[in-house]
Short mmCIF file of C-alpha atoms in Angstrom, two decimals:
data_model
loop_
_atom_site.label_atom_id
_atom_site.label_comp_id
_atom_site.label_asym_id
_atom_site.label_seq_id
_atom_site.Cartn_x
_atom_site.Cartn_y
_atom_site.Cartn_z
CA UNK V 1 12.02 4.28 7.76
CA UNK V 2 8.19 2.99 7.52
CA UNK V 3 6.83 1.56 10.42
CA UNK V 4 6.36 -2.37 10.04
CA UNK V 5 3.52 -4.48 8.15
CA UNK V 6 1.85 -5.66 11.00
CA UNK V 7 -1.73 -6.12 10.26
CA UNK V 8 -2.37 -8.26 7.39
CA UNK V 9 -5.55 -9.17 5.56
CA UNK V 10 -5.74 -12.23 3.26
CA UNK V 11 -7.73 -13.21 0.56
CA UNK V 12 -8.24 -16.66 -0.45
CA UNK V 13 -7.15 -18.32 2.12
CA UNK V 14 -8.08 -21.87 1.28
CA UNK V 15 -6.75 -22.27 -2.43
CA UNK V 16 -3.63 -23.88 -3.59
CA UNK V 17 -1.54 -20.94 -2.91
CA UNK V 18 -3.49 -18.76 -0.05
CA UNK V 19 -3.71 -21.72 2.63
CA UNK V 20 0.77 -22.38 2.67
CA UNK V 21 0.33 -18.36 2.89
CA UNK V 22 -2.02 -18.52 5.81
CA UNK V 23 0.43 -21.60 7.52
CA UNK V 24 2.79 -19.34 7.43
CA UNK V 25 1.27 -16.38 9.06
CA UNK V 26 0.13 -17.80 11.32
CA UNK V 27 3.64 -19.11 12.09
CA UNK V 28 4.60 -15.49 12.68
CA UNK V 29 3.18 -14.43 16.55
CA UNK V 30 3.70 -10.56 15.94
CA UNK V 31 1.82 -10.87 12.53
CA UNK V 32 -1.83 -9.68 12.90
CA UNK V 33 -3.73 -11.85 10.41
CA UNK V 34 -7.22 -11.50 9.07
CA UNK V 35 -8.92 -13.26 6.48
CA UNK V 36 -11.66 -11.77 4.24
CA UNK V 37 -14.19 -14.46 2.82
CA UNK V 38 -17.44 -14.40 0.65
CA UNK V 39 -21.05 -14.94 1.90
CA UNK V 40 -21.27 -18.12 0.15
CA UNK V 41 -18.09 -19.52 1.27
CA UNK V 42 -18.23 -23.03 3.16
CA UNK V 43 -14.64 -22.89 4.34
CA UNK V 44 -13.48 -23.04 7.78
CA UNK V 45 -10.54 -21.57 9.66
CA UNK V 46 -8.43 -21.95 12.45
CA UNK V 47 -10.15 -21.01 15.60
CA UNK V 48 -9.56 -17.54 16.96
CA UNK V 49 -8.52 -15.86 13.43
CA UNK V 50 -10.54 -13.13 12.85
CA UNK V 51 -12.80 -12.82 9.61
CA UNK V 52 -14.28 -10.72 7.54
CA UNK V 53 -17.83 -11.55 5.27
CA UNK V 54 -18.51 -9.63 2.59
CA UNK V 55 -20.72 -10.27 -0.85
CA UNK V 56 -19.75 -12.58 -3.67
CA UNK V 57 -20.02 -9.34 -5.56
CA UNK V 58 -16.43 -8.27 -4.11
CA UNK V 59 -17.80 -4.18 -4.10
CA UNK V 60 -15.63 -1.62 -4.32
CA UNK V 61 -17.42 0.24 -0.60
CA UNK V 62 -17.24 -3.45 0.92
CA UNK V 63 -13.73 -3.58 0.14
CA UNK V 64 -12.56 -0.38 1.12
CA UNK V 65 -14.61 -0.92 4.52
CA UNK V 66 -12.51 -4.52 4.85
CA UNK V 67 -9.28 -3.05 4.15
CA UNK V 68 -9.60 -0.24 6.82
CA UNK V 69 -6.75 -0.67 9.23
CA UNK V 70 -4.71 -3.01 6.98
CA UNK V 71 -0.95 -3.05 6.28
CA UNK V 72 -1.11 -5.09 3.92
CA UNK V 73 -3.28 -6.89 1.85
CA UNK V 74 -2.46 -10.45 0.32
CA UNK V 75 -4.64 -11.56 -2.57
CA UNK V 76 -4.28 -15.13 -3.04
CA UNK V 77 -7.46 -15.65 -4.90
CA UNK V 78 -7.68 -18.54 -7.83
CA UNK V 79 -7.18 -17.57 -11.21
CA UNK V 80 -10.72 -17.65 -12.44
CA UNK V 81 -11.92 -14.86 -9.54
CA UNK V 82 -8.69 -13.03 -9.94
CA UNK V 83 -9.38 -12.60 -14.16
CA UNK V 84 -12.37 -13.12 -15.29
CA UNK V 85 -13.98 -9.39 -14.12
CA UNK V 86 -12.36 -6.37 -12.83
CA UNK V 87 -12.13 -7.42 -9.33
CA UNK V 88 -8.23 -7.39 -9.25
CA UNK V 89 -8.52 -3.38 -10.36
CA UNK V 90 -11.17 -2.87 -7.37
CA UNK V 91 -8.93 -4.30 -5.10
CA UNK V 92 -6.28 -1.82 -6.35
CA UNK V 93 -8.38 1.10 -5.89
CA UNK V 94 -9.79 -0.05 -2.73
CA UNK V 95 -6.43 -0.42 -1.05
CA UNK V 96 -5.57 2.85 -2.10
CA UNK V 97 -8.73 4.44 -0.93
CA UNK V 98 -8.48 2.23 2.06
CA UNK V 99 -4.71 3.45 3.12
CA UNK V 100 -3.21 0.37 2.83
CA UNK V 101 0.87 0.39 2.62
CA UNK V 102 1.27 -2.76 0.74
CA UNK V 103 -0.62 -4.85 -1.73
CA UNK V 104 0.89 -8.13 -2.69
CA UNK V 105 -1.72 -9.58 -6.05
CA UNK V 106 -3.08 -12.16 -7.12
CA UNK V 107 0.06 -13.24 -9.06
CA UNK V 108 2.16 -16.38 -7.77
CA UNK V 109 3.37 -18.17 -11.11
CA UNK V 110 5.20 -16.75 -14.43
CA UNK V 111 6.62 -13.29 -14.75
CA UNK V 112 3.29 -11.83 -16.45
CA UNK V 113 4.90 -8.59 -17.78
CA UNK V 114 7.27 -10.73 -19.90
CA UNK V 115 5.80 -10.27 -23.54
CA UNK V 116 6.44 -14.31 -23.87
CA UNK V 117 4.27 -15.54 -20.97
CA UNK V 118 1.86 -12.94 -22.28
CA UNK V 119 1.70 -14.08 -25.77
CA UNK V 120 1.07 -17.67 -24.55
CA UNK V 121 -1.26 -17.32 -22.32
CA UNK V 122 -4.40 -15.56 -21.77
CA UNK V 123 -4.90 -15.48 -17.72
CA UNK V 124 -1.08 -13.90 -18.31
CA UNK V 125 -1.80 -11.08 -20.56
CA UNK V 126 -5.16 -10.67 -17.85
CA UNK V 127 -2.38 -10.86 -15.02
CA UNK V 128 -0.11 -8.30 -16.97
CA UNK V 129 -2.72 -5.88 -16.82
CA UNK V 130 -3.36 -6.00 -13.82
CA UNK V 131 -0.08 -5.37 -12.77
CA UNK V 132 0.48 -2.68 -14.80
CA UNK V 133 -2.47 -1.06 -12.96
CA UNK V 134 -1.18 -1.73 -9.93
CA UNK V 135 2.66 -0.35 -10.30
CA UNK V 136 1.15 2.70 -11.84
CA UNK V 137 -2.04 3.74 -9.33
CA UNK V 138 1.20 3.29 -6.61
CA UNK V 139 3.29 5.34 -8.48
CA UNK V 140 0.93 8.55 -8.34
CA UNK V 141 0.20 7.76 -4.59
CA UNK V 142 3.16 9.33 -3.69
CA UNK V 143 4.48 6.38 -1.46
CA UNK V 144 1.12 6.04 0.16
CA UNK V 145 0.81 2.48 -1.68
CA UNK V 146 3.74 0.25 -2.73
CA UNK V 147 3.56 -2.99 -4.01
CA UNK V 148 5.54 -6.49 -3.90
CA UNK V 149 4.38 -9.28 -7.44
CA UNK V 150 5.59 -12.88 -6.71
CA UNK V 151 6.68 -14.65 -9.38
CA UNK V 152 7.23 -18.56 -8.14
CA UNK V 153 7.05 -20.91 -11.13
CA UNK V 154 5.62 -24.11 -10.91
CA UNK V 155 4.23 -25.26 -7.09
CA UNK V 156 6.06 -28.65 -8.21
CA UNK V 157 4.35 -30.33 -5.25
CA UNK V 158 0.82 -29.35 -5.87
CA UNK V 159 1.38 -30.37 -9.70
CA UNK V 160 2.73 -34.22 -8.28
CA UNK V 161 -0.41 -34.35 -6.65
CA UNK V 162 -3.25 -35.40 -8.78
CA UNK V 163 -5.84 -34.35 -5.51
CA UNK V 164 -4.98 -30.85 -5.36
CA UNK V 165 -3.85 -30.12 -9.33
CA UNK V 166 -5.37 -33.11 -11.68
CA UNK V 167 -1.85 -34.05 -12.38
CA UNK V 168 -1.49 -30.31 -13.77
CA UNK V 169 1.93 -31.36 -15.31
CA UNK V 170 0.52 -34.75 -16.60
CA UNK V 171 2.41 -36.59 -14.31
CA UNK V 172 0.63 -39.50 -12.77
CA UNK V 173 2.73 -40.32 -9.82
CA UNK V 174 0.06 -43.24 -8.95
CA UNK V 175 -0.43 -44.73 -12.12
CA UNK V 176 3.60 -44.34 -12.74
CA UNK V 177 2.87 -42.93 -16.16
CA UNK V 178 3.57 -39.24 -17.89
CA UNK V 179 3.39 -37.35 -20.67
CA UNK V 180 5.97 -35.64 -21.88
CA UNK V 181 5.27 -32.62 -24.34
CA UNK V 182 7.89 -32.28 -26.85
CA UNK V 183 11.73 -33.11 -25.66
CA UNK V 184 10.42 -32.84 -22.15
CA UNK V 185 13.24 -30.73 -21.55
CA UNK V 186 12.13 -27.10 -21.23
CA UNK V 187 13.35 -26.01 -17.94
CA UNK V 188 11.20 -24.10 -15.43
CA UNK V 189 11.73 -22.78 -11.89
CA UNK V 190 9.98 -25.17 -9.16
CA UNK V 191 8.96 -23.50 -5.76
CA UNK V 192 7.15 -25.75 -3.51
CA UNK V 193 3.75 -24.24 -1.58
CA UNK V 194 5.52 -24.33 1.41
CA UNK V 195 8.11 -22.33 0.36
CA UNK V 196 6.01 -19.90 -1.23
CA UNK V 197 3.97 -19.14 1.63
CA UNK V 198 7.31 -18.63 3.91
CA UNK V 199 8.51 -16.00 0.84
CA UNK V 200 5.30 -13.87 1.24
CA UNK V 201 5.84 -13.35 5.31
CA UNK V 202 9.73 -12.93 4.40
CA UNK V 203 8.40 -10.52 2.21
CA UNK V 204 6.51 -8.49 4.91
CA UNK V 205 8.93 -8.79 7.39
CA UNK V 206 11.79 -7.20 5.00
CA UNK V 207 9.87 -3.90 4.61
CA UNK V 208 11.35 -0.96 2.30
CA UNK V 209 13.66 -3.89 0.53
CA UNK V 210 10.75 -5.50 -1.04
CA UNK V 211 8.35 -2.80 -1.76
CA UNK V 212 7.80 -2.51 -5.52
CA UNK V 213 9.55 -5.37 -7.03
CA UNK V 214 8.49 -8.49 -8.59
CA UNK V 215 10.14 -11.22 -6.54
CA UNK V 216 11.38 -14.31 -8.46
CA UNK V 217 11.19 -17.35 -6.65
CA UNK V 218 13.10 -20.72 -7.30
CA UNK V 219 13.88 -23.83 -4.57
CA UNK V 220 15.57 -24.95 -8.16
CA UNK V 221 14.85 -25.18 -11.83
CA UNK V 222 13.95 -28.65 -13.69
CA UNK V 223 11.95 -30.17 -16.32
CA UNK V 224 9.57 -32.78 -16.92
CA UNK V 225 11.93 -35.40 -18.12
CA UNK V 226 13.92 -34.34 -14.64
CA UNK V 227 11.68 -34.97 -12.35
CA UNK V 228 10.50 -38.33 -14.46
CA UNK V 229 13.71 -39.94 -14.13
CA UNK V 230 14.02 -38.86 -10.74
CA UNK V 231 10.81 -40.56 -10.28
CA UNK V 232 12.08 -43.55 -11.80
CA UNK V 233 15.03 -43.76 -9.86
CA UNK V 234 13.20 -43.60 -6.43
CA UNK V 235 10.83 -46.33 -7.57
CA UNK V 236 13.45 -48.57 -9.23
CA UNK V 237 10.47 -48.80 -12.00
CA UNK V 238 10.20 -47.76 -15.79
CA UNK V 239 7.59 -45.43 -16.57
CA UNK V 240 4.90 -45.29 -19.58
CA UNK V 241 5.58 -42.28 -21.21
CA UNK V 242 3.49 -40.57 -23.96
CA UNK V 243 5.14 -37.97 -26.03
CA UNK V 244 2.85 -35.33 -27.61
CA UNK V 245 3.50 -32.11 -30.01
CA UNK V 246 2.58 -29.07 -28.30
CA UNK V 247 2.31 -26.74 -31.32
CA UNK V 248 -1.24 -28.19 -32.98
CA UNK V 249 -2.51 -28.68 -28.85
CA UNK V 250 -1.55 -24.85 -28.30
CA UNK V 251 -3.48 -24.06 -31.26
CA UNK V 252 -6.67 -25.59 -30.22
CA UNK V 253 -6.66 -24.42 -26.54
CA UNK V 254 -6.26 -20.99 -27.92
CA UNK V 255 -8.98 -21.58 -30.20
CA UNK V 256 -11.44 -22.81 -27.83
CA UNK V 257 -10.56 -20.00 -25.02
CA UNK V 258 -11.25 -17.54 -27.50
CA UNK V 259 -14.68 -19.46 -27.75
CA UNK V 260 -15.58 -18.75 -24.43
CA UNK V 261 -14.01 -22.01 -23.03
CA UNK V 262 -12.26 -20.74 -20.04
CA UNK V 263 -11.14 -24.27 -18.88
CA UNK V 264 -9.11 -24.19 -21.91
CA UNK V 265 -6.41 -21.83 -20.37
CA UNK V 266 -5.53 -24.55 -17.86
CA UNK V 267 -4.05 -26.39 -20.68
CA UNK V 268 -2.35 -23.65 -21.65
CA UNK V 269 -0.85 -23.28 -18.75
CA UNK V 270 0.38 -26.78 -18.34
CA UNK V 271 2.16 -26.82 -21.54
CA UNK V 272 3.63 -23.67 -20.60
CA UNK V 273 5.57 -25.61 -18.01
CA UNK V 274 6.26 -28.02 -19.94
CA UNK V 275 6.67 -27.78 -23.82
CA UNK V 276 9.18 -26.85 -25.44
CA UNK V 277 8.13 -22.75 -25.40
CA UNK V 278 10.11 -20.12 -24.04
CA UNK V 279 7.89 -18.11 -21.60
CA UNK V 280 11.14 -17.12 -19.51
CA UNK V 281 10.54 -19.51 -16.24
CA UNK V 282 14.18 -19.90 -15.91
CA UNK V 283 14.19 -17.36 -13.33
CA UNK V 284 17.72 -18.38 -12.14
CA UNK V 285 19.27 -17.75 -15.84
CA UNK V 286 17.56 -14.76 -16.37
CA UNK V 287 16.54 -12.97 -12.78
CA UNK V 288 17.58 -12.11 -9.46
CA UNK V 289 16.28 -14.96 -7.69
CA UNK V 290 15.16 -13.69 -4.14
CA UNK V 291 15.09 -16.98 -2.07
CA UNK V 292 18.05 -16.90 -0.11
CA UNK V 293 18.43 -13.52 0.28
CA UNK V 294 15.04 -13.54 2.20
CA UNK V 295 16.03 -16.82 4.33
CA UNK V 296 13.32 -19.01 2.75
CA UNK V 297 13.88 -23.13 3.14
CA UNK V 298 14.20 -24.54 0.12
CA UNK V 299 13.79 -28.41 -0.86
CA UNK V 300 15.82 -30.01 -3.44
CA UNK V 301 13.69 -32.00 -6.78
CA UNK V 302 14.56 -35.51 -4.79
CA UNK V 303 12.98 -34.00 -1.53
CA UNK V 304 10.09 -33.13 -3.47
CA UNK V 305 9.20 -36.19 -5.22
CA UNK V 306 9.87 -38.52 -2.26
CA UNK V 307 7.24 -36.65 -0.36
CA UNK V 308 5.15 -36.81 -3.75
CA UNK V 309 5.46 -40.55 -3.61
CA UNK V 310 4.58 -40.42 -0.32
CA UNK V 311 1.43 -38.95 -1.12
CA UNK V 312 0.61 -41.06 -3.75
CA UNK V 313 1.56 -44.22 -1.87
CA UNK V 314 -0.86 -43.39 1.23
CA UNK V 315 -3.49 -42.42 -1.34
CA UNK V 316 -4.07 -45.87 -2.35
#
């Protein structure tokens, strides 16, 4: 048996998806967490976690040097960082080169070797690559590398709340108003951060069993219309919604990312939530889901939107 993942760097710390991963580290005494951040970076940490500065530049040497005596390293980095050059493939090579055991990517949303996310979206087909790289540079390490992909779905809380996401889903929880792409009805798994976070220690902590799989998340699975009249219900209130046709909008985003427009591939991403396309987020139809087998809480859709409400509520 392999000794344990004990010392664990993470990077990006502070996004959407890195700082529920760095909650729940630090949640985890026997852990040994350390956080890698850029020169430039203005974020702060919790006292007493130690860091490690390197260049915006991300080199390969600095790297390797920062992943020295790591178990495991986390990338939680934002999808423009994590796609736009080749610094997810240096971080491949540098864990290698740097003997890490385990390298959990930059990943955290559809299942990005599906040919249907792919073919959708752009930072998916970037994603897919990646991956590739990954599962194949730790299959001729002989065992020296493994690695774990997390696939989560939608972060259903983050997208209800229009300070973290821009109302990512176009669902204005504050202004009681949505729009609804299509039917509305194209179910998608929904993890919430929190959740997420907890899966990636749970991860860790279950060695051998996780090393080189993708792990499909899922608290549950919903849609847009779902979690509008679920909504509804908890305010007692009808809301405005405006229905929209995907196909000509898909079109266009596509047209202007291949521009040059990177924004554009948000877009895409939100209607790949939540049009009616088949990008295979139905993780509990069509995958093992991995939640309760790794002891993660999971909140029910009502849970989620009351605190979303909540939110909203105490935002005004």
């Amino acid at each position: 048996m392999s000794p344990p993942l004990t010392n664990i760097l993470l990077i990006g710390a502070t996004g959407s998806v890195g700082a529920p991963i760095l909650t729940a580290l630090l949640s985890t005494p026997h852990l040994k967490t350390t956080i890698l951040t850029r020169t430039s970076s203005r974020a702060t940490f919790p006292p007493g976690i130690p860091t490690i500065t390197i260049s915006d530049a991300y080199t390969l040497p600095e790297l390797i040097s920062a992943f020295k005596g790591q178990d495991a390293v986390i990338s939680a980095m934002s999808t423009t960082p994590a796609t736009k050059d080749d610094l997810a493939f240096r971080i491949v090579d540098a864990a290698l080169a740097a003997g890490v055991k385990r390298l959990i990517p930059s990943e955290f949303g559809a299942n990005n070797l599906d040919p249907r996310a792919t073919g959708l979206v752009p930072v998916y087909a970037r994603k897919g690559e990646m991956l590739r790289y990954l599962i194949e540079v730790a299959g001729k390490s002989e065992g020296k590398l493994s690695w774990t992909s997390v696939a989560c779905g939608a972060w259903l809380d983050w997208g209800l709340d229009v300070k973290k996401s821009g109302n990512f889903l176009g669902v204005d929880v504050k202004g009681r108003k949505a729009v609804i792409w299509d039917s509305g009805r194209a179910r998608f798994a929904c993890t919430t951060s929190r959740s997420t976070g907890e899966a990636v220690v749970k991860i860790l902590l279950a060695g051998e069993k996780t090393a080189n799989e993708q792990i499909f998340l899922a608290d549950f699975t919903s849609s847009v219309r779902e979690v509008v009249e679920c909504l509804e219900k908890l305010t007692g209130e009808k809301w405005e919604l405006e229905v929209k046709e995907s196909e000509g909008a898909i079109r266009e985003l596509k047209k202007r990312f291949e521009e040059g427009e990177f924004a554009a591939t948000f877009g895409l991403l939100s209607i790949s939530f939540a049009g009616d396309v088949d990008v295979g987020y139905d993780f509990e139809k069509e995958q093992k889901v991995w939640s309760e087998d790794l002891g993660v809480s999971k909140q029910t859709l009502e849970e989620v939107v009351r605190e979303a409400l909540e939110v909203a509520n105490a935002a005004a």
